mmCIF file with all atom_site columns, C-alpha atoms in Angstrom:
data_model
loop_
_atom_site.group_PDB
_atom_site.id
_atom_site.type_symbol
_atom_site.label_atom_id
_atom_site.label_alt_id
_atom_site.label_comp_id
_atom_site.label_asym_id
_atom_site.label_entity_id
_atom_site.label_seq_id
_atom_site.pdbx_PDB_ins_code
_atom_site.Cartn_x
_atom_site.Cartn_y
_atom_site.Cartn_z
_atom_site.occupancy
_atom_site.B_iso_or_equiv
_atom_site.pdbx_formal_charge
_atom_site.auth_seq_id
_atom_site.auth_comp_id
_atom_site.auth_asym_id
_atom_site.auth_atom_id
_atom_site.pdbx_PDB_model_num
ATOM 1   C CA . ASP Z 1 1   ? -12.751 -26.848 -10.019 1.00 70.00 ? 1   ASP Z CA 1
ATOM 2   C CA . GLN Z 1 2   ? -12.326 -23.851 -12.306 1.00 82.00 ? 2   GLN Z CA 1
ATOM 3   C CA . GLN Z 1 3   ? -15.499 -21.828 -11.842 1.00 92.00 ? 3   GLN Z CA 1
ATOM 4   C CA . VAL Z 1 4   ? -14.397 -19.094 -14.233 1.00 94.00 ? 4   VAL Z CA 1
ATOM 5   C CA . LYS Z 1 5   ? -12.797 -20.206 -17.470 1.00 94.00 ? 5   LYS Z CA 1
ATOM 6   C CA . GLN Z 1 6   ? -10.961 -18.358 -20.155 1.00 95.00 ? 6   GLN Z CA 1
ATOM 7   C CA . ASN Z 1 7   ? -10.318 -21.036 -22.733 1.00 92.00 ? 7   ASN Z CA 1
ATOM 8   C CA . SER Z 1 8   ? -8.073  -18.994 -25.000 1.00 94.00 ? 8   SER Z CA 1
ATOM 9   C CA . PRO Z 1 9   ? -4.671  -18.451 -23.392 1.00 93.00 ? 9   PRO Z CA 1
ATOM 10  C CA . SER Z 1 10  ? -3.685  -16.060 -26.156 1.00 96.00 ? 10  SER Z CA 1
ATOM 11  C CA . LEU Z 1 11  ? -5.146  -13.968 -28.953 1.00 97.00 ? 11  LEU Z CA 1
ATOM 12  C CA . SER Z 1 12  ? -3.518  -11.859 -31.691 1.00 98.00 ? 12  SER Z CA 1
ATOM 13  C CA . VAL Z 1 13  ? -5.444  -9.087  -33.418 1.00 97.00 ? 13  VAL Z CA 1
ATOM 14  C CA . GLN Z 1 14  ? -4.502  -6.532  -36.050 1.00 98.00 ? 14  GLN Z CA 1
ATOM 15  C CA . GLU Z 1 15  ? -4.430  -2.932  -34.895 1.00 97.00 ? 15  GLU Z CA 1
ATOM 16  C CA . GLY Z 1 16  ? -7.726  -1.203  -35.654 1.00 97.00 ? 16  GLY Z CA 1
ATOM 17  C CA . ARG Z 1 17  ? -9.742  -4.423  -35.710 1.00 98.00 ? 17  ARG Z CA 1
ATOM 18  C CA . ILE Z 1 18  ? -12.042 -5.769  -33.019 1.00 98.00 ? 18  ILE Z CA 1
ATOM 19  C CA . SER Z 1 19  ? -10.673 -7.890  -30.171 1.00 98.00 ? 19  SER Z CA 1
ATOM 20  C CA . ILE Z 1 20  ? -13.120 -10.320 -28.584 1.00 98.00 ? 20  ILE Z CA 1
ATOM 21  C CA . LEU Z 1 21  ? -12.162 -12.032 -25.352 1.00 98.00 ? 21  LEU Z CA 1
ATOM 22  C CA . ASN Z 1 22  ? -14.397 -14.741 -23.966 1.00 98.00 ? 22  ASN Z CA 1
ATOM 23  C CA . CYS Z 1 23  ? -15.148 -16.039 -20.517 1.00 97.00 ? 23  CYS Z CA 1
ATOM 24  C CA . ASP Z 1 24  ? -17.417 -18.818 -19.242 1.00 97.00 ? 24  ASP Z CA 1
ATOM 25  C CA . TYR Z 1 25  ? -18.535 -19.484 -15.698 1.00 96.00 ? 25  TYR Z CA 1
ATOM 26  C CA . THR Z 1 26  ? -20.209 -22.376 -13.964 1.00 95.00 ? 26  THR Z CA 1
ATOM 27  C CA . ASN Z 1 27  ? -21.420 -20.959 -10.646 1.00 91.00 ? 27  ASN Z CA 1
ATOM 28  C CA . SER Z 1 28  ? -24.966 -19.638 -10.984 1.00 90.00 ? 28  SER Z CA 1
ATOM 29  C CA . MET Z 1 29  ? -24.484 -17.661 -7.752  1.00 88.00 ? 29  MET Z CA 1
ATOM 30  C CA . PHE Z 1 30  ? -22.202 -15.216 -9.555  1.00 91.00 ? 30  PHE Z CA 1
ATOM 31  C CA . ASP Z 1 31  ? -23.987 -11.926 -9.890  1.00 89.00 ? 31  ASP Z CA 1
ATOM 32  C CA . TYR Z 1 32  ? -21.341 -9.407  -10.843 1.00 90.00 ? 32  TYR Z CA 1
ATOM 33  C CA . PHE Z 1 33  ? -18.628 -9.714  -13.458 1.00 93.00 ? 33  PHE Z CA 1
ATOM 34  C CA . LEU Z 1 34  ? -15.510 -7.715  -14.082 1.00 93.00 ? 34  LEU Z CA 1
ATOM 35  C CA . TRP Z 1 35  ? -12.665 -7.515  -16.560 1.00 95.00 ? 35  TRP Z CA 1
ATOM 36  C CA . TYR Z 1 36  ? -9.163  -6.628  -15.475 1.00 94.00 ? 36  TYR Z CA 1
ATOM 37  C CA . LYS Z 1 37  ? -6.145  -5.836  -17.612 1.00 95.00 ? 37  LYS Z CA 1
ATOM 38  C CA . LYS Z 1 38  ? -2.651  -6.663  -16.450 1.00 92.00 ? 38  LYS Z CA 1
ATOM 39  C CA . TYR Z 1 39  ? 0.685   -5.437  -17.735 1.00 91.00 ? 39  TYR Z CA 1
ATOM 40  C CA . PRO Z 1 40  ? 3.899   -7.221  -16.728 1.00 86.00 ? 40  PRO Z CA 1
ATOM 41  C CA . ALA Z 1 41  ? 5.185   -6.259  -13.280 1.00 81.00 ? 41  ALA Z CA 1
ATOM 42  C CA . GLU Z 1 42  ? 1.971   -4.416  -12.419 1.00 87.00 ? 42  GLU Z CA 1
ATOM 43  C CA . GLY Z 1 43  ? -1.168  -5.311  -10.533 1.00 90.00 ? 43  GLY Z CA 1
ATOM 44  C CA . PRO Z 1 44  ? -4.441  -5.955  -12.402 1.00 92.00 ? 44  PRO Z CA 1
ATOM 45  C CA . THR Z 1 45  ? -6.239  -2.777  -13.434 1.00 92.00 ? 45  THR Z CA 1
ATOM 46  C CA . PHE Z 1 46  ? -10.019 -2.630  -13.361 1.00 90.00 ? 46  PHE Z CA 1
ATOM 47  C CA . LEU Z 1 47  ? -11.456 -2.132  -16.849 1.00 94.00 ? 47  LEU Z CA 1
ATOM 48  C CA . ILE Z 1 48  ? -15.189 -2.625  -16.897 1.00 94.00 ? 48  ILE Z CA 1
ATOM 49  C CA . SER Z 1 49  ? -17.900 -4.497  -15.033 1.00 92.00 ? 49  SER Z CA 1
ATOM 50  C CA . ILE Z 1 50  ? -21.437 -5.699  -15.506 1.00 93.00 ? 50  ILE Z CA 1
ATOM 51  C CA . SER Z 1 51  ? -24.200 -6.672  -13.140 1.00 91.00 ? 51  SER Z CA 1
ATOM 52  C CA . SER Z 1 52  ? -26.350 -9.700  -13.892 1.00 91.00 ? 52  SER Z CA 1
ATOM 53  C CA . ILE Z 1 53  ? -29.404 -7.473  -14.370 1.00 92.00 ? 53  ILE Z CA 1
ATOM 54  C CA . LYS Z 1 54  ? -27.842 -6.113  -17.553 1.00 94.00 ? 54  LYS Z CA 1
ATOM 55  C CA . ASP Z 1 55  ? -26.736 -7.794  -20.745 1.00 95.00 ? 55  ASP Z CA 1
ATOM 56  C CA . LYS Z 1 56  ? -24.414 -5.077  -21.993 1.00 97.00 ? 56  LYS Z CA 1
ATOM 57  C CA . ASN Z 1 57  ? -22.238 -2.350  -20.581 1.00 96.00 ? 57  ASN Z CA 1
ATOM 58  C CA . GLU Z 1 58  ? -20.171 0.036   -22.632 1.00 97.00 ? 58  GLU Z CA 1
ATOM 59  C CA . ASP Z 1 59  ? -17.286 2.320   -21.713 1.00 95.00 ? 59  ASP Z CA 1
ATOM 60  C CA . GLY Z 1 60  ? -15.524 3.971   -24.606 1.00 97.00 ? 60  GLY Z CA 1
ATOM 61  C CA . ARG Z 1 61  ? -13.802 1.341   -26.716 1.00 97.00 ? 61  ARG Z CA 1
ATOM 62  C CA . PHE Z 1 62  ? -14.709 -1.415  -24.257 1.00 98.00 ? 62  PHE Z CA 1
ATOM 63  C CA . THR Z 1 63  ? -18.019 -3.275  -24.204 1.00 98.00 ? 63  THR Z CA 1
ATOM 64  C CA . VAL Z 1 64  ? -18.877 -6.238  -22.030 1.00 98.00 ? 64  VAL Z CA 1
ATOM 65  C CA . PHE Z 1 65  ? -21.707 -8.573  -23.003 1.00 98.00 ? 65  PHE Z CA 1
ATOM 66  C CA . LEU Z 1 66  ? -23.339 -11.000 -20.599 1.00 97.00 ? 66  LEU Z CA 1
ATOM 67  C CA . ASN Z 1 67  ? -25.408 -14.012 -21.606 1.00 97.00 ? 67  ASN Z CA 1
ATOM 68  C CA . LYS Z 1 68  ? -26.734 -15.397 -18.333 1.00 95.00 ? 68  LYS Z CA 1
ATOM 69  C CA . SER Z 1 69  ? -28.489 -18.379 -19.824 1.00 95.00 ? 69  SER Z CA 1
ATOM 70  C CA . ALA Z 1 70  ? -25.252 -19.505 -21.470 1.00 96.00 ? 70  ALA Z CA 1
ATOM 71  C CA . LYS Z 1 71  ? -23.158 -18.416 -18.465 1.00 96.00 ? 71  LYS Z CA 1
ATOM 72  C CA . HIS Z 1 72  ? -20.926 -16.575 -20.875 1.00 97.00 ? 72  HIS Z CA 1
ATOM 73  C CA . LEU Z 1 73  ? -19.475 -13.112 -21.057 1.00 97.00 ? 73  LEU Z CA 1
ATOM 74  C CA . SER Z 1 74  ? -17.276 -11.410 -23.555 1.00 98.00 ? 74  SER Z CA 1
ATOM 75  C CA . LEU Z 1 75  ? -15.198 -8.266  -23.752 1.00 98.00 ? 75  LEU Z CA 1
ATOM 76  C CA . HIS Z 1 76  ? -15.085 -6.393  -27.040 1.00 98.00 ? 76  HIS Z CA 1
ATOM 77  C CA . ILE Z 1 77  ? -12.373 -3.842  -27.710 1.00 98.00 ? 77  ILE Z CA 1
ATOM 78  C CA . VAL Z 1 78  ? -12.825 -1.722  -30.797 1.00 97.00 ? 78  VAL Z CA 1
ATOM 79  C CA . PRO Z 1 79  ? -10.736 -0.396  -32.371 1.00 97.00 ? 79  PRO Z CA 1
ATOM 80  C CA . SER Z 1 80  ? -7.816  -2.326  -30.905 1.00 98.00 ? 80  SER Z CA 1
ATOM 81  C CA . GLN Z 1 81  ? -4.692  -0.316  -30.175 1.00 97.00 ? 81  GLN Z CA 1
ATOM 82  C CA . PRO Z 1 82  ? -1.090  -1.404  -29.459 1.00 96.00 ? 82  PRO Z CA 1
ATOM 83  C CA . GLY Z 1 83  ? -1.464  -0.264  -25.838 1.00 95.00 ? 83  GLY Z CA 1
ATOM 84  C CA . ASP Z 1 84  ? -4.196  -2.859  -25.403 1.00 97.00 ? 84  ASP Z CA 1
ATOM 85  C CA . SER Z 1 85  ? -1.564  -5.609  -25.522 1.00 97.00 ? 85  SER Z CA 1
ATOM 86  C CA . ALA Z 1 86  ? -1.783  -7.149  -22.047 1.00 96.00 ? 86  ALA Z CA 1
ATOM 87  C CA . VAL Z 1 87  ? -3.211  -10.105 -20.162 1.00 95.00 ? 87  VAL Z CA 1
ATOM 88  C CA . TYR Z 1 88  ? -6.953  -9.822  -19.599 1.00 97.00 ? 88  TYR Z CA 1
ATOM 89  C CA . PHE Z 1 89  ? -8.610  -11.517 -16.650 1.00 95.00 ? 89  PHE Z CA 1
ATOM 90  C CA . CYS Z 1 90  ? -12.295 -12.164 -16.300 1.00 95.00 ? 90  CYS Z CA 1
ATOM 91  C CA . ALA Z 1 91  ? -13.563 -12.200 -12.697 1.00 93.00 ? 91  ALA Z CA 1
ATOM 92  C CA . ALA Z 1 92  ? -16.870 -12.954 -11.006 1.00 92.00 ? 92  ALA Z CA 1
ATOM 93  C CA . SER Z 1 93  ? -18.392 -12.221 -7.632  1.00 88.00 ? 93  SER Z CA 1
ATOM 94  C CA . PRO Z 1 94  ? -21.535 -13.381 -5.807  1.00 85.00 ? 94  PRO Z CA 1
ATOM 95  C CA . GLY Z 1 95  ? -22.351 -9.712  -5.356  1.00 71.00 ? 95  GLY Z CA 1
ATOM 96  C CA . LEU Z 1 96  ? -23.382 -10.296 -1.766  1.00 64.00 ? 96  LEU Z CA 1
ATOM 97  C CA . PHE Z 1 97  ? -22.477 -7.741  0.853   1.00 61.00 ? 97  PHE Z CA 1
ATOM 98  C CA . GLY Z 1 98  ? -19.743 -9.258  2.954   1.00 54.00 ? 98  GLY Z CA 1
ATOM 99  C CA . ASN Z 1 99  ? -18.776 -11.765 0.300   1.00 58.00 ? 99  ASN Z CA 1
ATOM 100 C CA . GLU Z 1 100 ? -17.288 -9.802  -2.507  1.00 71.00 ? 100 GLU Z CA 1
ATOM 101 C CA . LYS Z 1 101 ? -14.378 -12.121 -3.155  1.00 81.00 ? 101 LYS Z CA 1
ATOM 102 C CA . LEU Z 1 102 ? -13.504 -12.351 -6.804  1.00 86.00 ? 102 LEU Z CA 1
ATOM 103 C CA . THR Z 1 103 ? -13.002 -15.615 -8.620  1.00 90.00 ? 103 THR Z CA 1
ATOM 104 C CA . PHE Z 1 104 ? -10.650 -15.091 -11.540 1.00 92.00 ? 104 PHE Z CA 1
ATOM 105 C CA . GLY Z 1 105 ? -10.100 -16.881 -14.797 1.00 93.00 ? 105 GLY Z CA 1
ATOM 106 C CA . THR Z 1 106 ? -6.582  -17.811 -15.860 1.00 91.00 ? 106 THR Z CA 1
ATOM 107 C CA . GLY Z 1 107 ? -6.302  -14.921 -18.292 1.00 93.00 ? 107 GLY Z CA 1
ATOM 108 C CA . THR Z 1 108 ? -5.979  -14.337 -22.026 1.00 96.00 ? 108 THR Z CA 1
ATOM 109 C CA . ARG Z 1 109 ? -2.849  -12.707 -23.402 1.00 96.00 ? 109 ARG Z CA 1
ATOM 110 C CA . LEU Z 1 110 ? -3.898  -10.218 -26.080 1.00 98.00 ? 110 LEU Z CA 1
ATOM 111 C CA . THR Z 1 111 ? -1.325  -9.074  -28.595 1.00 97.00 ? 111 THR Z CA 1
ATOM 112 C CA . ILE Z 1 112 ? -2.183  -6.231  -30.939 1.00 97.00 ? 112 ILE Z CA 1
ATOM 113 C CA . ILE Z 1 113 ? -0.199  -6.386  -34.149 1.00 96.00 ? 113 ILE Z CA 1
ATOM 114 C CA . PRO Z 1 114 ? 0.682   -2.962  -35.595 1.00 93.00 ? 114 PRO Z CA 1
ATOM 115 C CA . ASP V 2 1   ? -1.502  4.091   -10.126 1.00 81.00 ? 1   ASP V CA 1
ATOM 116 C CA . SER V 2 2   ? -4.391  2.431   -8.267  1.00 85.00 ? 2   SER V CA 1
ATOM 117 C CA . GLY V 2 3   ? -3.612  4.067   -4.937  1.00 92.00 ? 3   GLY V CA 1
ATOM 118 C CA . VAL V 2 4   ? -2.956  0.705   -3.292  1.00 96.00 ? 4   VAL V CA 1
ATOM 119 C CA . THR V 2 5   ? 0.619   0.265   -2.139  1.00 97.00 ? 5   THR V CA 1
ATOM 120 C CA . GLN V 2 6   ? 2.436   -2.951  -1.320  1.00 97.00 ? 6   GLN V CA 1
ATOM 121 C CA . THR V 2 7   ? 5.836   -3.540  0.188   1.00 97.00 ? 7   THR V CA 1
ATOM 122 C CA . PRO V 2 8   ? 8.262   -5.012  -0.459  1.00 97.00 ? 8   PRO V CA 1
ATOM 123 C CA . LYS V 2 9   ? 8.218   -5.316  -4.243  1.00 95.00 ? 9   LYS V CA 1
ATOM 124 C CA . HIS V 2 10  ? 10.441  -8.384  -4.211  1.00 96.00 ? 10  HIS V CA 1
ATOM 125 C CA . LEU V 2 11  ? 11.322  -10.828 -1.480  1.00 96.00 ? 11  LEU V CA 1
ATOM 126 C CA . ILE V 2 12  ? 13.768  -13.716 -1.669  1.00 97.00 ? 12  ILE V CA 1
ATOM 127 C CA . THR V 2 13  ? 13.974  -16.100 1.236   1.00 97.00 ? 13  THR V CA 1
ATOM 128 C CA . ALA V 2 14  ? 14.693  -19.709 2.133   1.00 97.00 ? 14  ALA V CA 1
ATOM 129 C CA . THR V 2 15  ? 12.429  -22.631 2.896   1.00 97.00 ? 15  THR V CA 1
ATOM 130 C CA . GLY V 2 16  ? 11.244  -22.750 6.480   1.00 97.00 ? 16  GLY V CA 1
ATOM 131 C CA . GLN V 2 17  ? 11.433  -19.000 6.934   1.00 97.00 ? 17  GLN V CA 1
ATOM 132 C CA . ARG V 2 18  ? 8.673   -16.522 7.753   1.00 97.00 ? 18  ARG V CA 1
ATOM 133 C CA . VAL V 2 19  ? 7.903   -13.299 5.896   1.00 98.00 ? 19  VAL V CA 1
ATOM 134 C CA . THR V 2 20  ? 5.447   -10.425 6.229   1.00 98.00 ? 20  THR V CA 1
ATOM 135 C CA . LEU V 2 21  ? 3.899   -8.648  3.272   1.00 98.00 ? 21  LEU V CA 1
ATOM 136 C CA . ARG V 2 22  ? 2.375   -5.241  3.790   1.00 98.00 ? 22  ARG V CA 1
ATOM 137 C CA . CYS V 2 23  ? -0.497  -3.475  2.056   1.00 98.00 ? 23  CYS V CA 1
ATOM 138 C CA . SER V 2 24  ? -1.932  0.022   2.362   1.00 98.00 ? 24  SER V CA 1
ATOM 139 C CA . PRO V 2 25  ? -5.395  0.409   0.805   1.00 97.00 ? 25  PRO V CA 1
ATOM 140 C CA . ARG V 2 26  ? -6.674  3.410   -1.101  1.00 95.00 ? 26  ARG V CA 1
ATOM 141 C CA . SER V 2 27  ? -7.754  6.281   1.068   1.00 94.00 ? 27  SER V CA 1
ATOM 142 C CA . GLY V 2 28  ? -11.318 5.682   2.256   1.00 91.00 ? 28  GLY V CA 1
ATOM 143 C CA . ASP V 2 29  ? -11.423 1.991   1.330   1.00 93.00 ? 29  ASP V CA 1
ATOM 144 C CA . LEU V 2 30  ? -12.400 -0.260  4.225   1.00 91.00 ? 30  LEU V CA 1
ATOM 145 C CA . SER V 2 31  ? -12.003 -3.650  2.583   1.00 91.00 ? 31  SER V CA 1
ATOM 146 C CA . VAL V 2 32  ? -8.683  -5.315  1.890   1.00 94.00 ? 32  VAL V CA 1
ATOM 147 C CA . TYR V 2 33  ? -8.284  -8.546  -0.053  1.00 94.00 ? 33  TYR V CA 1
ATOM 148 C CA . TRP V 2 34  ? -5.258  -10.770 -0.552  1.00 96.00 ? 34  TRP V CA 1
ATOM 149 C CA . TYR V 2 35  ? -4.711  -12.883 -3.672  1.00 94.00 ? 35  TYR V CA 1
ATOM 150 C CA . GLN V 2 36  ? -1.998  -15.280 -4.746  1.00 95.00 ? 36  GLN V CA 1
ATOM 151 C CA . GLN V 2 37  ? -0.933  -15.747 -8.346  1.00 91.00 ? 37  GLN V CA 1
ATOM 152 C CA . SER V 2 38  ? 1.310   -18.731 -8.970  1.00 87.00 ? 38  SER V CA 1
ATOM 153 C CA . LEU V 2 39  ? 3.036   -19.392 -12.276 1.00 75.00 ? 39  LEU V CA 1
ATOM 154 C CA . ASP V 2 40  ? 0.508   -19.844 -15.096 1.00 66.00 ? 40  ASP V CA 1
ATOM 155 C CA . GLN V 2 41  ? -2.380  -19.601 -12.656 1.00 72.00 ? 41  GLN V CA 1
ATOM 156 C CA . GLY V 2 42  ? -5.156  -17.117 -12.278 1.00 76.00 ? 42  GLY V CA 1
ATOM 157 C CA . LEU V 2 43  ? -5.410  -15.091 -9.136  1.00 87.00 ? 43  LEU V CA 1
ATOM 158 C CA . GLN V 2 44  ? -6.557  -17.154 -6.168  1.00 91.00 ? 44  GLN V CA 1
ATOM 159 C CA . PHE V 2 45  ? -8.451  -15.410 -3.389  1.00 90.00 ? 45  PHE V CA 1
ATOM 160 C CA . LEU V 2 46  ? -6.876  -15.873 0.038   1.00 94.00 ? 46  LEU V CA 1
ATOM 161 C CA . ILE V 2 47  ? -8.678  -13.681 2.557   1.00 94.00 ? 47  ILE V CA 1
ATOM 162 C CA . GLN V 2 48  ? -10.698 -10.496 2.991   1.00 92.00 ? 48  GLN V CA 1
ATOM 163 C CA . TYR V 2 49  ? -10.799 -7.981  5.828   1.00 93.00 ? 49  TYR V CA 1
ATOM 164 C CA . TYR V 2 50  ? -13.368 -5.270  6.350   1.00 91.00 ? 50  TYR V CA 1
ATOM 165 C CA . ASN V 2 51  ? -12.649 -2.453  8.775   1.00 92.00 ? 51  ASN V CA 1
ATOM 166 C CA . GLY V 2 52  ? -10.335 -4.593  10.855  1.00 94.00 ? 52  GLY V CA 1
ATOM 167 C CA . GLU V 2 53  ? -12.374 -7.782  10.907  1.00 93.00 ? 53  GLU V CA 1
ATOM 168 C CA . GLU V 2 54  ? -11.996 -10.932 8.861   1.00 93.00 ? 54  GLU V CA 1
ATOM 169 C CA . ARG V 2 55  ? -14.877 -11.058 6.376   1.00 89.00 ? 55  ARG V CA 1
ATOM 170 C CA . ALA V 2 56  ? -14.239 -13.972 4.035   1.00 88.00 ? 56  ALA V CA 1
ATOM 171 C CA . LYS V 2 57  ? -11.706 -16.725 3.653   1.00 90.00 ? 57  LYS V CA 1
ATOM 172 C CA . GLY V 2 58  ? -10.582 -18.518 0.534   1.00 89.00 ? 58  GLY V CA 1
ATOM 173 C CA . ASN V 2 59  ? -7.981  -21.204 -0.031  1.00 83.00 ? 59  ASN V CA 1
ATOM 174 C CA . ILE V 2 60  ? -5.594  -19.822 2.532   1.00 92.00 ? 60  ILE V CA 1
ATOM 175 C CA . LEU V 2 61  ? -3.170  -22.286 4.071   1.00 93.00 ? 61  LEU V CA 1
ATOM 176 C CA . GLU V 2 62  ? -2.968  -22.637 7.840   1.00 95.00 ? 62  GLU V CA 1
ATOM 177 C CA . ARG V 2 63  ? 0.669   -21.515 7.613   1.00 96.00 ? 63  ARG V CA 1
ATOM 178 C CA . PHE V 2 64  ? -0.604  -18.168 6.335   1.00 97.00 ? 64  PHE V CA 1
ATOM 179 C CA . SER V 2 65  ? -2.347  -15.529 8.406   1.00 96.00 ? 65  SER V CA 1
ATOM 180 C CA . ALA V 2 66  ? -3.368  -11.937 7.945   1.00 97.00 ? 66  ALA V CA 1
ATOM 181 C CA . GLN V 2 67  ? -4.666  -8.987  9.878   1.00 97.00 ? 67  GLN V CA 1
ATOM 182 C CA . GLN V 2 68  ? -5.958  -5.506  9.259   1.00 97.00 ? 68  GLN V CA 1
ATOM 183 C CA . PHE V 2 69  ? -4.894  -2.776  11.652  1.00 97.00 ? 69  PHE V CA 1
ATOM 184 C CA . PRO V 2 70  ? -6.872  0.233   12.973  1.00 95.00 ? 70  PRO V CA 1
ATOM 185 C CA . ASP V 2 71  ? -5.278  2.458   10.314  1.00 95.00 ? 71  ASP V CA 1
ATOM 186 C CA . LEU V 2 72  ? -6.655  -0.068  7.769   1.00 96.00 ? 72  LEU V CA 1
ATOM 187 C CA . HIS V 2 73  ? -3.318  -1.266  6.466   1.00 97.00 ? 73  HIS V CA 1
ATOM 188 C CA . SER V 2 74  ? -3.006  -5.023  6.270   1.00 98.00 ? 74  SER V CA 1
ATOM 189 C CA . GLU V 2 75  ? -0.262  -7.577  6.652   1.00 98.00 ? 75  GLU V CA 1
ATOM 190 C CA . LEU V 2 76  ? -0.065  -11.083 5.264   1.00 98.00 ? 76  LEU V CA 1
ATOM 191 C CA . ASN V 2 77  ? 2.199   -13.405 7.240   1.00 98.00 ? 77  ASN V CA 1
ATOM 192 C CA . LEU V 2 78  ? 3.585   -16.482 5.552   1.00 97.00 ? 78  LEU V CA 1
ATOM 193 C CA . SER V 2 79  ? 5.428   -18.993 7.728   1.00 97.00 ? 79  SER V CA 1
ATOM 194 C CA . SER V 2 80  ? 7.256   -22.305 7.306   1.00 97.00 ? 80  SER V CA 1
ATOM 195 C CA . LEU V 2 81  ? 7.734   -21.332 3.711   1.00 97.00 ? 81  LEU V CA 1
ATOM 196 C CA . GLU V 2 82  ? 7.908   -23.985 1.023   1.00 96.00 ? 82  GLU V CA 1
ATOM 197 C CA . LEU V 2 83  ? 9.165   -23.801 -2.555  1.00 95.00 ? 83  LEU V CA 1
ATOM 198 C CA . GLY V 2 84  ? 5.573   -23.902 -3.777  1.00 93.00 ? 84  GLY V CA 1
ATOM 199 C CA . ASP V 2 85  ? 4.782   -20.658 -1.970  1.00 95.00 ? 85  ASP V CA 1
ATOM 200 C CA . SER V 2 86  ? 6.813   -18.762 -4.566  1.00 95.00 ? 86  SER V CA 1
ATOM 201 C CA . ALA V 2 87  ? 4.261   -16.539 -6.253  1.00 95.00 ? 87  ALA V CA 1
ATOM 202 C CA . LEU V 2 88  ? 3.007   -13.033 -6.761  1.00 95.00 ? 88  LEU V CA 1
ATOM 203 C CA . TYR V 2 89  ? 0.908   -11.816 -3.862  1.00 97.00 ? 89  TYR V CA 1
ATOM 204 C CA . PHE V 2 90  ? -1.547  -9.057  -4.609  1.00 96.00 ? 90  PHE V CA 1
ATOM 205 C CA . CYS V 2 91  ? -3.485  -6.895  -2.258  1.00 97.00 ? 91  CYS V CA 1
ATOM 206 C CA . ALA V 2 92  ? -6.656  -5.129  -3.379  1.00 95.00 ? 92  ALA V CA 1
ATOM 207 C CA . SER V 2 93  ? -9.018  -2.690  -1.733  1.00 94.00 ? 93  SER V CA 1
ATOM 208 C CA . SER V 2 94  ? -12.565 -1.617  -2.445  1.00 90.00 ? 94  SER V CA 1
ATOM 209 C CA . PRO V 2 95  ? -14.692 1.336   -1.394  1.00 86.00 ? 95  PRO V CA 1
ATOM 210 C CA . PRO V 2 96  ? -17.794 0.836   0.772   1.00 81.00 ? 96  PRO V CA 1
ATOM 211 C CA . GLU V 2 97  ? -20.103 2.124   -1.980  1.00 76.00 ? 97  GLU V CA 1
ATOM 212 C CA . SER V 2 98  ? -18.793 -0.252  -4.639  1.00 73.00 ? 98  SER V CA 1
ATOM 213 C CA . ALA V 2 99  ? -17.451 -3.265  -2.847  1.00 66.00 ? 99  ALA V CA 1
ATOM 214 C CA . ASP V 2 100 ? -17.438 -5.462  -5.940  1.00 71.00 ? 100 ASP V CA 1
ATOM 215 C CA . THR V 2 101 ? -14.913 -3.285  -7.739  1.00 82.00 ? 101 THR V CA 1
ATOM 216 C CA . GLN V 2 102 ? -11.481 -3.987  -6.361  1.00 88.00 ? 102 GLN V CA 1
ATOM 217 C CA . TYR V 2 103 ? -8.372  -1.960  -7.019  1.00 92.00 ? 103 TYR V CA 1
ATOM 218 C CA . PHE V 2 104 ? -5.109  -3.841  -6.981  1.00 94.00 ? 104 PHE V CA 1
ATOM 219 C CA . GLY V 2 105 ? -1.665  -2.983  -5.757  1.00 96.00 ? 105 GLY V CA 1
ATOM 220 C CA . PRO V 2 106 ? 1.462   -3.737  -7.800  1.00 95.00 ? 106 PRO V CA 1
ATOM 221 C CA . GLY V 2 107 ? 2.086   -6.998  -5.953  1.00 95.00 ? 107 GLY V CA 1
ATOM 222 C CA . THR V 2 108 ? 4.936   -8.566  -4.025  1.00 97.00 ? 108 THR V CA 1
ATOM 223 C CA . ARG V 2 109 ? 6.963   -11.212 -5.806  1.00 96.00 ? 109 ARG V CA 1
ATOM 224 C CA . LEU V 2 110 ? 8.017   -13.865 -3.304  1.00 96.00 ? 110 LEU V CA 1
ATOM 225 C CA . THR V 2 111 ? 10.752  -16.302 -4.237  1.00 96.00 ? 111 THR V CA 1
ATOM 226 C CA . VAL V 2 112 ? 11.446  -19.191 -1.881  1.00 96.00 ? 112 VAL V CA 1
ATOM 227 C CA . LEU V 2 113 ? 14.789  -20.928 -2.501  1.00 95.00 ? 113 LEU V CA 1
#
């Protein structure tokens, strides 16, 4: 049972345009959401997170939006740069002390076209 | 560089064997997590330790075990290895003040032949 879903395995975006990566979840106990970026042969790198009490969090070129009623979150990258080409994982946590395990989606491979 | 180190980087072994993967968390982090990433799969949570004690368990096989030592480094032991155990194994750590944000090591690629 895939509790966190990233339905687009890949996405290509022109350099300078906006990249939008989507993620859906089914478990209403999830309270904290994160995006990780992964380059080949490296571990996932934390990008940005959002708590369920917010609907938006921004950090530079990266913005995460959360729609709790739709159980949907998205990551916007603007403007997209060649270095953003990577696999992006959405992850969710119950946000309970002592149970911070992350449930990951299967990832979306983003390719930025120069 | 996340500050989390994992050794070895690569491991090739045969079915039926036993291996140990090692992880050193970031300085000051008390929690260590282990994840498995098989081909074309997302990361699957295996187990979490907090300050030496097991805190949460995921889909970890009985053939697998882990521990966290007093110096907070952790080891993941995989025994009676099968072909299907070939995967990337990641360790992550998190600080006490922000336990939901986990920082990942570079991973150990295990190949079982």
